[in-house]
Tab-separated table of C-alpha atoms in Angstrom:
chain	number	residue	atom	x	y	z
A	32	MET	CA	0.000	0.000	0.000
A	33	ASP	CA	1.510	3.389	-1.026
A	34	VAL	CA	1.625	6.410	1.271
A	35	LEU	CA	-1.379	8.129	-0.332
A	36	SER	CA	-3.515	4.995	-0.006
A	37	MET	CA	-2.524	4.661	3.663
A	38	ILE	CA	-3.410	8.288	4.329
A	39	MET	CA	-6.748	7.915	2.526
A	40	ALA	CA	-7.593	4.738	4.464
A	41	LEU	CA	-6.827	6.444	7.793
A	42	PHE	CA	-8.784	9.518	6.730
A	43	PHE	CA	-11.921	7.542	5.942
A	44	MET	CA	-11.629	5.485	9.125
A	45	LEU	CA	-11.537	8.682	11.198
A	46	LEU	CA	-14.280	10.234	9.082
A	47	ALA	CA	-16.506	7.208	9.625
A	48	VAL	CA	-15.993	7.415	13.395
A	49	TRP	CA	-16.839	11.123	13.366
A	50	SER	CA	-19.850	10.549	11.133
A	51	GLN	CA	-21.159	7.805	13.412
A	52	SER	CA	-20.950	10.279	16.297
A	53	GLN	CA	-23.476	12.452	14.470
A	54	LEU	CA	-26.186	9.796	14.819
A	55	ALA	CA	-27.514	11.353	17.984
A	56	ALA	CA	-27.405	14.776	16.370
A	57	LEU	CA	-29.306	13.784	13.241
A	58	GLN	CA	-33.066	14.024	13.582
A	59	GLN	CA	-34.078	10.399	13.096
A	60	PRO	CA	-37.404	9.847	14.861
A	61	LYS	CA	-38.386	6.207	15.157
A	62	SER	CA	-40.680	5.215	12.318
A	63	GLU	CA	-44.001	3.777	13.476
A	64	ALA	CA	-44.431	2.183	10.048
A	65	ALA	CA	-41.226	0.149	10.068
A	66	PRO	CA	-41.744	-3.625	10.105
A	67	ALA	CA	-41.001	-5.158	13.482
A	68	LEU	CA	-38.872	-8.060	12.275
A	69	GLU	CA	-37.615	-9.198	8.900
A	70	ILE	CA	-34.657	-11.067	7.468
A	71	LEU	CA	-33.283	-10.488	3.980
A	72	TYR	CA	-30.990	-13.226	2.714
A	73	SER	CA	-28.616	-13.185	-0.238
A	74	LYS	CA	-25.514	-14.995	-1.357
A	75	ARG	CA	-24.150	-11.517	-2.169
A	76	VAL	CA	-24.609	-9.037	0.668
A	77	VAL	CA	-22.292	-6.088	0.064
A	78	THR	CA	-20.718	-5.064	3.348
A	79	ARG	CA	-17.877	-2.599	3.652
A	80	GLY	CA	-14.957	-4.123	1.799
A	81	ALA	CA	-16.481	-7.578	1.294
A	82	VAL	CA	-19.303	-9.446	-0.427
A	83	ILE	CA	-20.656	-12.295	1.706
A	84	ALA	CA	-23.517	-14.775	1.931
A	85	ALA	CA	-25.539	-13.510	4.870
A	86	ALA	CA	-28.864	-12.954	6.553
A	87	VAL	CA	-29.535	-9.289	7.290
A	88	HIS	CA	-31.777	-8.988	10.340
A	89	VAL	CA	-33.914	-5.832	10.275
A	90	SER	CA	-35.982	-4.486	13.146
A	91	ASP	CA	-37.546	-1.067	13.726
A	92	GLY	CA	-36.014	0.274	10.537
A	93	ARG	CA	-32.431	-0.535	11.507
A	94	VAL	CA	-29.998	-3.347	10.778
A	95	GLN	CA	-29.741	-5.501	13.897
A	96	SER	CA	-27.227	-8.083	12.728
A	97	ILE	CA	-25.553	-9.639	9.682
A	98	VAL	CA	-24.960	-13.338	10.227
A	99	PRO	CA	-24.860	-16.663	8.366
A	100	MET	CA	-28.389	-17.894	7.673
A	101	ARG	CA	-27.985	-20.758	10.136
A	102	ASN	CA	-27.419	-18.211	12.915
A	103	ALA	CA	-30.306	-15.918	11.997
A	104	PRO	CA	-33.048	-15.328	14.580
A	105	LYS	CA	-35.985	-17.708	14.273
A	106	GLY	CA	-39.453	-16.402	13.629
A	107	PRO	CA	-39.116	-13.275	11.468
A	108	LYS	CA	-40.305	-13.206	7.881
A	109	VAL	CA	-37.483	-14.267	5.531
A	110	THR	CA	-37.059	-12.927	1.990
A	111	ASP	CA	-34.516	-14.981	0.064
A	112	TYR	CA	-32.990	-13.004	-2.804
A	113	GLY	CA	-30.704	-15.812	-3.935
A	114	ARG	CA	-27.768	-14.444	-5.926
A	115	LEU	CA	-29.197	-10.960	-6.319
A	116	ALA	CA	-26.899	-8.419	-4.693
A	117	ILE	CA	-28.045	-6.557	-1.600
A	118	SER	CA	-26.046	-3.317	-1.505
A	119	PRO	CA	-26.394	-0.282	0.754
A	120	GLY	CA	-28.800	2.256	-0.685
A	121	LEU	CA	-27.014	4.933	-2.665
A	122	VAL	CA	-26.345	8.321	-1.054
A	123	ASP	CA	-26.359	11.033	-3.720
A	124	VAL	CA	-25.064	14.270	-2.209
A	125	HIS	CA	-25.500	16.414	-5.337
A	126	VAL	CA	-29.096	16.642	-6.582
A	127	HIS	CA	-31.166	19.592	-7.813
A	128	LEU	CA	-34.814	18.901	-6.948
A	129	ASN	CA	-35.758	22.538	-7.738
A	130	GLU	CA	-38.673	22.894	-5.310
A	131	PRO	CA	-40.140	25.270	-4.325
A	132	GLY	CA	-40.425	27.621	-7.248
A	133	ARG	CA	-39.294	25.568	-10.241
A	134	GLU	CA	-41.402	22.433	-10.020
A	135	GLU	CA	-41.718	22.502	-13.814
A	136	TRP	CA	-38.030	21.442	-13.850
A	137	GLU	CA	-38.323	18.550	-11.387
A	138	GLY	CA	-39.816	18.646	-7.874
A	139	PHE	CA	-39.682	16.570	-4.703
A	140	GLU	CA	-42.325	14.082	-5.852
A	141	THR	CA	-40.855	13.059	-9.205
A	142	GLY	CA	-37.212	13.466	-8.224
A	143	THR	CA	-37.377	11.269	-5.145
A	144	LYS	CA	-39.557	8.739	-6.950
A	145	ALA	CA	-36.840	8.446	-9.612
A	146	ALA	CA	-34.252	8.085	-6.856
A	147	ALA	CA	-36.123	5.170	-5.285
A	148	THR	CA	-36.508	3.527	-8.696
A	149	GLY	CA	-32.728	3.694	-9.102
A	150	GLY	CA	-31.799	2.363	-5.661
A	151	VAL	CA	-30.918	5.793	-4.258
A	152	THR	CA	-32.270	5.973	-0.703
A	153	THR	CA	-30.807	9.317	0.384
A	154	VAL	CA	-30.309	12.499	-1.609
A	155	VAL	CA	-28.894	15.842	-0.551
A	156	ASP	CA	-30.767	18.660	-2.261
A	157	MET	CA	-28.988	21.718	-3.634
A	158	PRO	CA	-29.857	25.240	-2.451
A	159	LEU	CA	-30.243	26.707	-5.944
A	160	ASN	CA	-32.453	26.262	-8.999
A	161	SER	CA	-35.324	26.323	-6.548
A	162	TYR	CA	-36.884	29.735	-5.966
A	163	PRO	CA	-36.080	31.346	-3.670
A	164	THR	CA	-32.580	30.005	-3.191
A	165	ILE	CA	-31.810	28.652	0.283
A	166	CYS	CA	-29.465	31.184	1.849
A	167	ASP	CA	-31.042	31.869	5.240
A	168	ALA	CA	-33.221	30.225	7.869
A	169	ALA	CA	-36.506	31.565	6.493
A	170	THR	CA	-35.991	30.209	2.984
A	171	PHE	CA	-34.829	26.895	4.429
A	172	ASP	CA	-38.018	26.664	6.491
A	173	GLY	CA	-39.976	27.241	3.287
A	174	LYS	CA	-38.179	24.384	1.542
A	175	ILE	CA	-38.901	21.991	4.406
A	176	ALA	CA	-42.568	22.995	4.312
A	177	ALA	CA	-42.677	22.452	0.541
A	178	SER	CA	-41.302	18.918	0.927
A	179	LYS	CA	-44.040	17.739	3.285
A	180	GLY	CA	-45.728	14.551	2.084
A	181	LYS	CA	-43.702	14.401	-1.144
A	182	LEU	CA	-40.509	12.527	-0.251
A	183	HIS	CA	-40.156	8.938	-1.473
A	184	VAL	CA	-36.609	8.731	-0.090
A	185	ASP	CA	-34.822	10.523	2.741
A	186	VAL	CA	-33.624	14.013	1.821
A	187	ALA	CA	-30.946	16.134	3.462
A	188	PHE	CA	-30.137	19.665	2.373
A	189	TRP	CA	-27.276	21.990	1.502
A	190	GLY	CA	-27.570	25.655	2.403
A	191	GLY	CA	-26.290	28.320	0.044
A	192	LEU	CA	-23.203	30.496	0.444
A	193	VAL	CA	-23.281	33.756	-1.513
A	194	PRO	CA	-21.573	37.137	-1.003
A	195	GLN	CA	-24.723	38.463	0.681
A	196	ASN	CA	-24.485	36.029	3.624
A	197	ALA	CA	-20.806	35.039	3.645
A	198	HIS	CA	-19.773	37.788	6.069
A	199	ASN	CA	-22.839	37.562	8.324
A	200	GLU	CA	-22.034	35.018	11.012
A	201	THR	CA	-25.513	35.255	12.547
A	202	VAL	CA	-27.270	34.385	9.277
A	203	LEU	CA	-24.913	31.461	8.639
A	204	ASP	CA	-25.244	30.228	12.226
A	205	GLU	CA	-29.035	30.224	11.954
A	206	LEU	CA	-28.991	28.413	8.609
A	207	ILE	CA	-26.547	25.753	9.788
A	208	GLU	CA	-28.415	25.294	13.063
A	209	ARG	CA	-31.614	24.653	11.096
A	210	GLY	CA	-30.009	21.377	9.984
A	211	VAL	CA	-28.249	21.740	6.626
A	212	VAL	CA	-25.329	19.341	6.061
A	213	GLY	CA	-23.087	22.190	4.884
A	214	LEU	CA	-22.973	25.131	2.499
A	215	LYS	CA	-22.679	25.135	-1.305
A	216	THR	CA	-20.986	27.952	-3.193
A	217	PHE	CA	-20.116	28.840	-6.790
A	218	MET	CA	-16.696	30.235	-7.714
A	219	SER	CA	-18.113	31.104	-11.149
A	220	PRO	CA	-21.507	32.503	-12.220
A	221	SER	CA	-24.191	29.958	-11.336
A	222	GLY	CA	-26.563	30.827	-14.156
A	223	ILE	CA	-29.220	31.761	-11.592
A	224	GLY	CA	-29.558	35.475	-10.842
A	225	ASP	CA	-30.332	35.086	-7.142
A	226	PHE	CA	-27.312	32.861	-6.401
A	227	GLU	CA	-24.244	34.998	-7.011
A	228	GLN	CA	-20.648	33.924	-7.487
A	229	SER	CA	-18.496	33.960	-4.325
A	230	PHE	CA	-14.944	35.255	-4.250
A	231	LYS	CA	-11.927	34.410	-2.124
A	232	PRO	CA	-12.706	36.884	0.723
A	233	ASP	CA	-16.253	35.471	0.906
A	234	LEU	CA	-14.967	31.906	1.203
A	235	GLU	CA	-12.378	32.818	3.826
A	236	ALA	CA	-14.960	34.627	5.954
A	237	ALA	CA	-17.540	31.847	5.758
A	238	LEU	CA	-15.075	29.048	6.471
A	239	LYS	CA	-14.525	30.422	9.969
A	240	THR	CA	-18.205	29.831	10.708
A	241	LEU	CA	-18.174	26.441	8.998
A	242	ALA	CA	-15.165	25.418	11.098
A	243	LYS	CA	-17.048	26.300	14.265
A	244	HIS	CA	-19.887	23.966	13.279
A	245	GLN	CA	-17.626	21.361	11.633
A	246	VAL	CA	-19.690	21.152	8.452
A	247	PRO	CA	-18.247	21.228	4.925
A	248	LEU	CA	-18.133	23.858	2.238
A	249	MET	CA	-18.984	22.367	-1.178
A	250	ALA	CA	-17.539	24.435	-4.004
A	251	HIS	CA	-18.312	24.548	-7.701
A	252	ALA	CA	-14.658	24.902	-8.633
A	253	GLU	CA	-14.305	26.928	-11.812
A	254	LEU	CA	-12.535	30.300	-11.665
A	255	PRO	CA	-13.303	32.174	-14.899
A	256	SER	CA	-10.626	33.976	-16.866
A	257	ASP	CA	-10.484	35.342	-20.392
A	258	VAL	CA	-10.803	32.769	-23.171
A	259	ASP	CA	-9.818	33.396	-26.797
A	260	LEU	CA	-12.738	31.960	-28.766
A	261	ASP	CA	-13.409	31.624	-32.478
A	262	PRO	CA	-16.436	33.862	-33.201
A	263	ASN	CA	-17.273	31.722	-36.238
A	264	ALA	CA	-17.270	28.391	-34.398
A	265	ASP	CA	-20.379	26.274	-34.962
A	266	PRO	CA	-22.569	26.375	-31.809
A	267	ARG	CA	-23.923	22.914	-32.656
A	268	LYS	CA	-20.451	21.398	-32.211
A	269	TYR	CA	-19.688	20.182	-28.705
A	270	ALA	CA	-16.056	21.271	-29.159
A	271	THR	CA	-17.293	24.857	-29.438
A	272	TYR	CA	-18.849	24.671	-25.981
A	273	LEU	CA	-15.900	22.761	-24.508
A	274	ALA	CA	-13.572	25.599	-25.517
A	275	THR	CA	-15.622	28.080	-23.454
A	276	ARG	CA	-14.791	26.337	-20.145
A	277	PRO	CA	-11.119	25.330	-20.295
A	278	ARG	CA	-9.319	23.075	-17.829
A	279	LYS	CA	-7.487	26.109	-16.464
A	280	TRP	CA	-10.698	27.323	-14.841
A	281	GLU	CA	-10.915	24.200	-12.708
A	282	GLN	CA	-7.207	24.177	-11.965
A	283	ASP	CA	-7.180	27.801	-10.805
A	284	ALA	CA	-10.231	27.277	-8.601
A	285	ILE	CA	-8.878	24.116	-6.996
A	286	ALA	CA	-5.526	25.811	-6.387
A	287	GLN	CA	-7.355	28.619	-4.615
A	288	LEU	CA	-9.311	26.168	-2.462
A	289	VAL	CA	-6.104	24.363	-1.495
A	290	GLU	CA	-4.550	27.702	-0.560
A	291	ILE	CA	-7.574	28.661	1.530
A	292	ALA	CA	-7.503	25.265	3.235
A	293	SER	CA	-3.929	26.029	4.300
A	294	THR	CA	-4.928	29.266	6.006
A	295	THR	CA	-8.375	28.427	7.399
A	296	GLU	CA	-7.955	25.882	10.151
A	297	GLY	CA	-10.469	23.156	10.811
A	298	ALA	CA	-13.025	23.710	8.054
A	299	PRO	CA	-13.612	20.795	5.647
A	300	ILE	CA	-13.780	21.679	1.947
A	301	HIS	CA	-15.471	19.496	-0.650
A	302	ILE	CA	-14.783	19.993	-4.367
A	303	ALA	CA	-17.885	19.310	-6.443
A	304	HIS	CA	-18.020	17.527	-9.810
A	305	VAL	CA	-14.339	17.338	-10.765
A	306	SER	CA	-14.122	16.947	-14.550
A	307	ASP	CA	-10.462	17.829	-15.205
A	308	ALA	CA	-8.092	14.930	-14.598
A	309	ASP	CA	-5.107	17.302	-14.714
A	310	SER	CA	-6.310	18.633	-11.335
A	311	LEU	CA	-6.049	15.264	-9.594
A	312	GLU	CA	-2.403	15.588	-8.582
A	313	MET	CA	-3.175	18.880	-6.847
A	314	ILE	CA	-5.984	17.201	-4.897
A	315	ALA	CA	-3.786	14.213	-4.066
A	316	GLU	CA	-0.976	16.454	-2.814
A	317	ALA	CA	-3.419	18.339	-0.591
A	318	GLY	CA	-4.415	14.989	0.904
A	319	ARG	CA	-0.800	14.016	1.490
A	320	GLN	CA	-0.324	17.293	3.346
A	321	GLY	CA	-3.249	16.479	5.620
A	322	LYS	CA	-5.599	19.170	4.343
A	323	ARG	CA	-9.293	18.497	4.914
A	324	ILE	CA	-10.258	18.372	1.253
A	325	THR	CA	-12.546	15.787	-0.333
A	326	SER	CA	-13.775	15.616	-3.918
A	327	GLU	CA	-16.343	14.022	-6.175
A	328	THR	CA	-16.749	13.335	-9.832
A	329	CYS	CA	-19.995	12.501	-11.604
A	330	THR	CA	-21.461	9.616	-13.546
A	331	HIS	CA	-21.457	11.528	-16.832
A	332	TYR	CA	-17.742	12.316	-16.614
A	333	LEU	CA	-17.078	8.604	-16.061
A	334	THR	CA	-19.366	7.508	-18.919
A	335	PHE	CA	-19.248	9.935	-21.841
A	336	ALA	CA	-16.396	11.482	-23.852
A	337	ALA	CA	-16.292	14.849	-25.612
A	338	GLU	CA	-15.299	13.476	-29.003
A	339	GLU	CA	-18.244	11.044	-28.946
A	340	ILE	CA	-20.988	13.629	-28.326
A	341	PRO	CA	-23.132	14.119	-31.461
A	342	ASP	CA	-23.624	17.538	-33.014
A	343	GLY	CA	-26.524	19.371	-31.394
A	344	SER	CA	-26.901	16.915	-28.484
A	345	THR	CA	-27.452	19.572	-25.841
A	346	LEU	CA	-28.646	16.885	-23.417
A	347	HIS	CA	-24.902	16.349	-22.802
A	348	LYS	CA	-24.267	19.968	-21.793
A	349	CYS	CA	-23.155	20.491	-18.205
A	350	ALA	CA	-20.643	22.561	-16.260
A	351	PRO	CA	-17.827	21.781	-15.843
A	352	PRO	CA	-17.998	20.118	-19.261
A	353	ILE	CA	-17.545	16.484	-20.217
A	354	ARG	CA	-13.967	16.118	-21.457
A	355	GLU	CA	-12.092	13.681	-23.699
A	356	ALA	CA	-11.888	9.879	-23.441
A	357	GLU	CA	-8.296	9.910	-22.155
A	358	ASN	CA	-9.406	12.329	-19.428
A	359	ARG	CA	-12.236	9.949	-18.500
A	360	GLU	CA	-9.770	7.098	-18.014
A	361	ARG	CA	-7.623	9.213	-15.706
A	362	LEU	CA	-10.704	10.101	-13.662
A	363	TRP	CA	-11.282	6.370	-13.219
A	364	GLU	CA	-7.697	6.052	-11.997
A	365	GLY	CA	-8.489	8.810	-9.512
A	366	ILE	CA	-11.431	6.742	-8.278
A	367	LYS	CA	-9.284	3.628	-7.957
A	368	ASN	CA	-6.478	5.284	-5.993
A	369	GLY	CA	-8.772	7.303	-3.730
A	370	THR	CA	-7.856	10.782	-4.970
A	371	LEU	CA	-11.514	11.241	-5.928
A	372	THR	CA	-13.519	10.502	-2.808
A	373	PHE	CA	-16.829	9.446	-4.337
A	374	VAL	CA	-19.324	9.814	-7.182
A	375	SER	CA	-22.524	11.858	-7.409
A	376	SER	CA	-25.107	12.466	-10.119
A	377	ASP	CA	-25.318	16.283	-10.147
A	378	HIS	CA	-28.861	15.639	-11.364
A	379	SER	CA	-29.832	18.990	-12.886
A	380	PRO	CA	-32.883	18.648	-15.129
A	381	ALA	CA	-34.643	21.323	-17.142
A	382	PRO	CA	-37.638	21.446	-19.501
A	383	PRO	CA	-36.895	20.485	-23.135
A	384	GLU	CA	-37.430	24.064	-24.300
A	385	ASP	CA	-34.589	25.244	-22.023
A	386	LYS	CA	-32.281	22.545	-23.375
A	387	LEU	CA	-32.942	23.815	-26.940
A	388	VAL	CA	-33.175	20.235	-28.129
A	389	GLU	CA	-34.503	21.200	-31.555
A	390	GLU	CA	-31.965	23.970	-32.170
A	391	GLY	CA	-29.021	22.075	-30.731
A	392	ASP	CA	-27.211	25.281	-29.751
A	393	PHE	CA	-24.663	24.331	-27.080
A	394	LEU	CA	-23.827	27.947	-26.280
A	395	ARG	CA	-27.405	28.985	-25.468
A	396	ALA	CA	-28.881	25.773	-24.021
A	397	TRP	CA	-29.293	25.338	-20.270
A	398	GLY	CA	-26.508	23.227	-18.788
A	399	GLY	CA	-27.413	20.227	-16.678
A	400	ILE	CA	-27.776	16.470	-17.072
A	401	SER	CA	-30.784	14.424	-15.993
A	402	SER	CA	-29.374	11.276	-14.412
A	403	LEU	CA	-30.506	10.556	-10.837
A	404	GLN	CA	-32.334	7.308	-11.615
A	405	PHE	CA	-29.488	5.797	-13.651
A	406	SER	CA	-26.551	6.291	-11.280
A	407	LEU	CA	-26.061	2.711	-10.126
A	408	PRO	CA	-26.214	0.833	-13.462
A	409	ALA	CA	-24.347	3.619	-15.291
A	410	THR	CA	-21.502	3.564	-12.774
A	411	TRP	CA	-21.457	-0.226	-12.462
A	412	THR	CA	-21.308	-0.725	-16.240
A	413	GLN	CA	-18.198	1.420	-16.487
A	414	ALA	CA	-16.673	0.211	-13.203
A	415	LEU	CA	-17.019	-3.459	-14.128
A	416	ALA	CA	-15.177	-2.853	-17.399
A	417	ARG	CA	-12.287	-1.404	-15.391
A	418	GLY	CA	-12.005	-4.138	-12.801
A	419	LEU	CA	-13.869	-2.586	-9.873
A	420	THR	CA	-16.014	-4.721	-7.572
A	421	LEU	CA	-19.444	-4.507	-5.969
A	422	ALA	CA	-17.744	-3.446	-2.734
A	423	ASP	CA	-15.836	-0.705	-4.570
A	424	VAL	CA	-19.048	0.740	-5.982
A	425	ALA	CA	-20.726	0.643	-2.562
A	426	GLU	CA	-17.759	2.560	-1.152
A	427	ILE	CA	-17.934	5.396	-3.703
A	428	TRP	CA	-21.724	5.617	-3.870
A	429	SER	CA	-22.756	4.974	-0.262
A	430	ALA	CA	-20.145	4.779	2.503
A	431	ARG	CA	-17.931	7.725	1.595
A	432	PRO	CA	-20.603	10.258	0.601
A	433	ALA	CA	-22.572	9.514	3.776
A	434	ALA	CA	-19.441	10.045	5.865
A	435	VAL	CA	-18.438	13.306	4.171
A	436	VAL	CA	-21.825	14.953	4.812
A	437	GLY	CA	-22.179	13.518	8.309
A	438	LEU	CA	-25.120	11.157	7.724
A	439	GLY	CA	-23.992	8.621	10.282
A	440	ALA	CA	-27.053	6.371	9.984
A	441	LYS	CA	-26.518	5.879	6.254
A	442	GLY	CA	-24.021	4.376	3.848
A	443	THR	CA	-23.209	0.820	4.927
A	444	ILE	CA	-24.967	-2.427	5.755
A	445	SER	CA	-23.880	-2.785	9.360
A	446	ALA	CA	-25.488	-3.139	12.775
A	447	GLY	CA	-27.123	0.046	13.983
A	448	LYS	CA	-27.428	1.668	10.566
A	449	ASP	CA	-30.681	2.429	8.778
A	450	ALA	CA	-31.939	-0.562	6.793
A	451	ASP	CA	-31.516	1.193	3.436
A	452	PHE	CA	-30.852	-1.335	0.669
A	453	VAL	CA	-30.892	-1.726	-3.079
A	454	VAL	CA	-31.512	-5.265	-4.301
A	455	TRP	CA	-30.236	-5.665	-7.844
A	456	ASP	CA	-28.940	-8.016	-10.486
A	457	PRO	CA	-25.425	-6.889	-11.485
A	458	GLU	CA	-25.376	-9.232	-14.490
A	459	ALA	CA	-28.756	-8.319	-16.005
A	460	GLU	CA	-28.818	-5.860	-18.899
A	461	ILE	CA	-31.347	-3.040	-19.106
A	462	THR	CA	-32.052	-0.356	-21.703
A	463	VAL	CA	-32.929	3.103	-20.404
A	464	GLY	CA	-36.360	4.237	-21.553
A	465	GLU	CA	-37.307	0.899	-23.092
A	466	ASP	CA	-37.419	-1.841	-20.461
A	467	TRP	CA	-36.810	0.626	-17.617
A	468	LYS	CA	-39.356	3.409	-17.265
A	469	VAL	CA	-37.878	6.854	-16.604
A	470	GLU	CA	-39.465	8.474	-13.548
A	471	HIS	CA	-37.875	11.939	-13.843
A	472	LYS	CA	-40.364	14.690	-14.670
A	473	HIS	CA	-38.669	15.169	-18.045
A	474	LYS	CA	-37.714	11.977	-19.836
A	475	LEU	CA	-35.018	13.475	-22.061
A	476	THR	CA	-31.559	12.369	-20.984
A	477	PRO	CA	-28.267	11.503	-22.712
A	478	TYR	CA	-28.633	8.038	-21.184
A	479	HIS	CA	-31.810	7.273	-23.175
A	480	GLY	CA	-31.455	4.075	-25.184
A	481	MET	CA	-28.179	3.098	-23.511
A	482	LYS	CA	-27.704	-0.533	-22.563
A	483	MET	CA	-26.369	-0.940	-19.048
A	484	LYS	CA	-25.628	-3.742	-16.644
A	485	GLY	CA	-27.510	-3.718	-13.364
A	486	LYS	CA	-31.260	-4.171	-12.994
A	487	ILE	CA	-32.815	-2.664	-9.872
A	488	VAL	CA	-35.158	-5.262	-8.359
A	489	ALA	CA	-36.170	-3.602	-5.085
A	490	THR	CA	-35.331	-0.625	-2.894
A	491	TYR	CA	-35.731	-0.570	0.883
A	492	LEU	CA	-35.826	2.565	3.027
A	493	ARG	CA	-35.507	1.997	6.771
A	494	GLY	CA	-36.752	-1.552	6.279
A	495	GLU	CA	-39.717	-0.685	4.048
A	496	LYS	CA	-39.797	-1.832	0.430
A	497	ILE	CA	-40.422	1.428	-1.428
A	498	TYR	CA	-39.805	0.172	-4.968
A	499	SER	CA	-40.238	-3.167	-6.682
A	500	SER	CA	-39.758	-4.045	-10.338
A	501	SER	CA	-41.490	-7.400	-9.967
A	502	ASP	CA	-45.098	-6.225	-10.192
A	503	GLU	CA	-45.001	-5.121	-13.819
A	504	ARG	CA	-42.764	-3.180	-16.203
A	505	GLY	CA	-41.207	-0.453	-14.065
A	506	LYS	CA	-44.174	-0.232	-11.693
A	507	TYR	CA	-43.530	1.918	-8.642
A	508	SER	CA	-44.633	0.326	-5.397
A	509	HIS	CA	-46.517	2.242	-2.714
A	510	ASN	CA	-46.989	-0.796	-0.486
A	511	HIS	CA	-46.067	1.070	2.699
A	512	ARG	CA	-47.554	0.481	6.093
A	513	ALA	CA	-47.430	4.246	6.440
A	514	ALA	CA	-49.804	6.338	4.334
A	515	GLY	CA	-48.145	8.167	1.457
A	516	PRO	CA	-44.459	8.533	0.576
A	517	TYR	CA	-42.133	7.084	3.184
A	518	GLY	CA	-39.147	9.434	2.995
A	519	ARG	CA	-38.502	12.305	5.352
A	520	PRO	CA	-36.260	15.340	5.743
A	521	LEU	CA	-32.930	14.688	7.454
A	522	LEU	CA	-31.888	17.607	9.632
A	523	ARG	CA	-28.561	17.874	11.390
A	524	LYS	CA	-28.658	19.547	14.778
């Protein structure tokens, strides 16, 4: 094991211990609807670092034990899933649900329903693209009220960091104390008028408050500078858009975050959606120096390649942009060696008219990829081709993201954790939009028609089966003991 791998292993061990300590702080009222006793059996239960044949004993919404079937408690209902994999439910820390205010883009109901269909049991909602943006306690209270009765999975929340609140410790204290997992900021224009770009003095001021509460700052890491563009370039060519957001923007932003991390003691920094593989060495070096910096990349950066994107396919537009195939392979190396901490979807849907699907103008179309439902099979398809295992995927999609945002009850199949599971067939092939119904509000996605490995069979949230594919083609199951959707807001206190 090299030095970086040893440091990363120690880091995540300590992070897991700290995250577990947040269990008492996380509002997790006991669910009256949870089944009293149940055992799920599989020859492939994905625990942390291993895949084993085991009986998972569930009671009151939590995992009680993981034992060989012969040692399982007698009496509870047993569901035998054979060789289907039972993995921890996915924890997606980067999702735009857009409610309140922009429900025509997505919304709590459709977004969390799509999450459940894809085996995602916890999402962390972004503070922007909803209206108003979530930058103080009052707007956060409005978002919680808007979510009532609409959550099919558990939802935690990021607060927003903008120049208007960055220097106001009282406003940030109140927002953090309401229960957000951390604050999200943009180092470049966000595209939304009421969520302004933050600058270095804003970040430095806010990190002092974040350090006091020990919650992370998530940064959209692009630092704009002048770009020499061809005025005659064809806007329907993806290369034209790619040239507008060069690698240097990411590199300059990440360098600034590393510098700030050196001068602001005790505040964790999380780099969102890393797309530039040239930045990985900078992130790795920060880790070797003991700086509290984590990072994510996204499913689309690990799946698509710039040179393969068809002319006019604005469904592929996102920021930072999808880069070349060789860059994609180096991102996968960053996943393998631990430089990139985990994967998220950055699900950011928009109506077809905003994506300019008919015009195909990359420069004018809204940027954002619709992907929440497809995260597990999309990642697994690519991971399998590169030699990763079921346990590896559970690490980057469940254990690590839960730890980074302090959701101590989530992320692994282990005693005391929430009984959040995805039951799936890693060998089965599915085709998006054909034999797997898309539950997002808008069905347009660059994943449409793609063949992937990994069929979602069932999703469990705190012991309740909230999705099943066995009833009929893509049917969503509402067979809860509780009335209505079973998810709830997760608030850190």
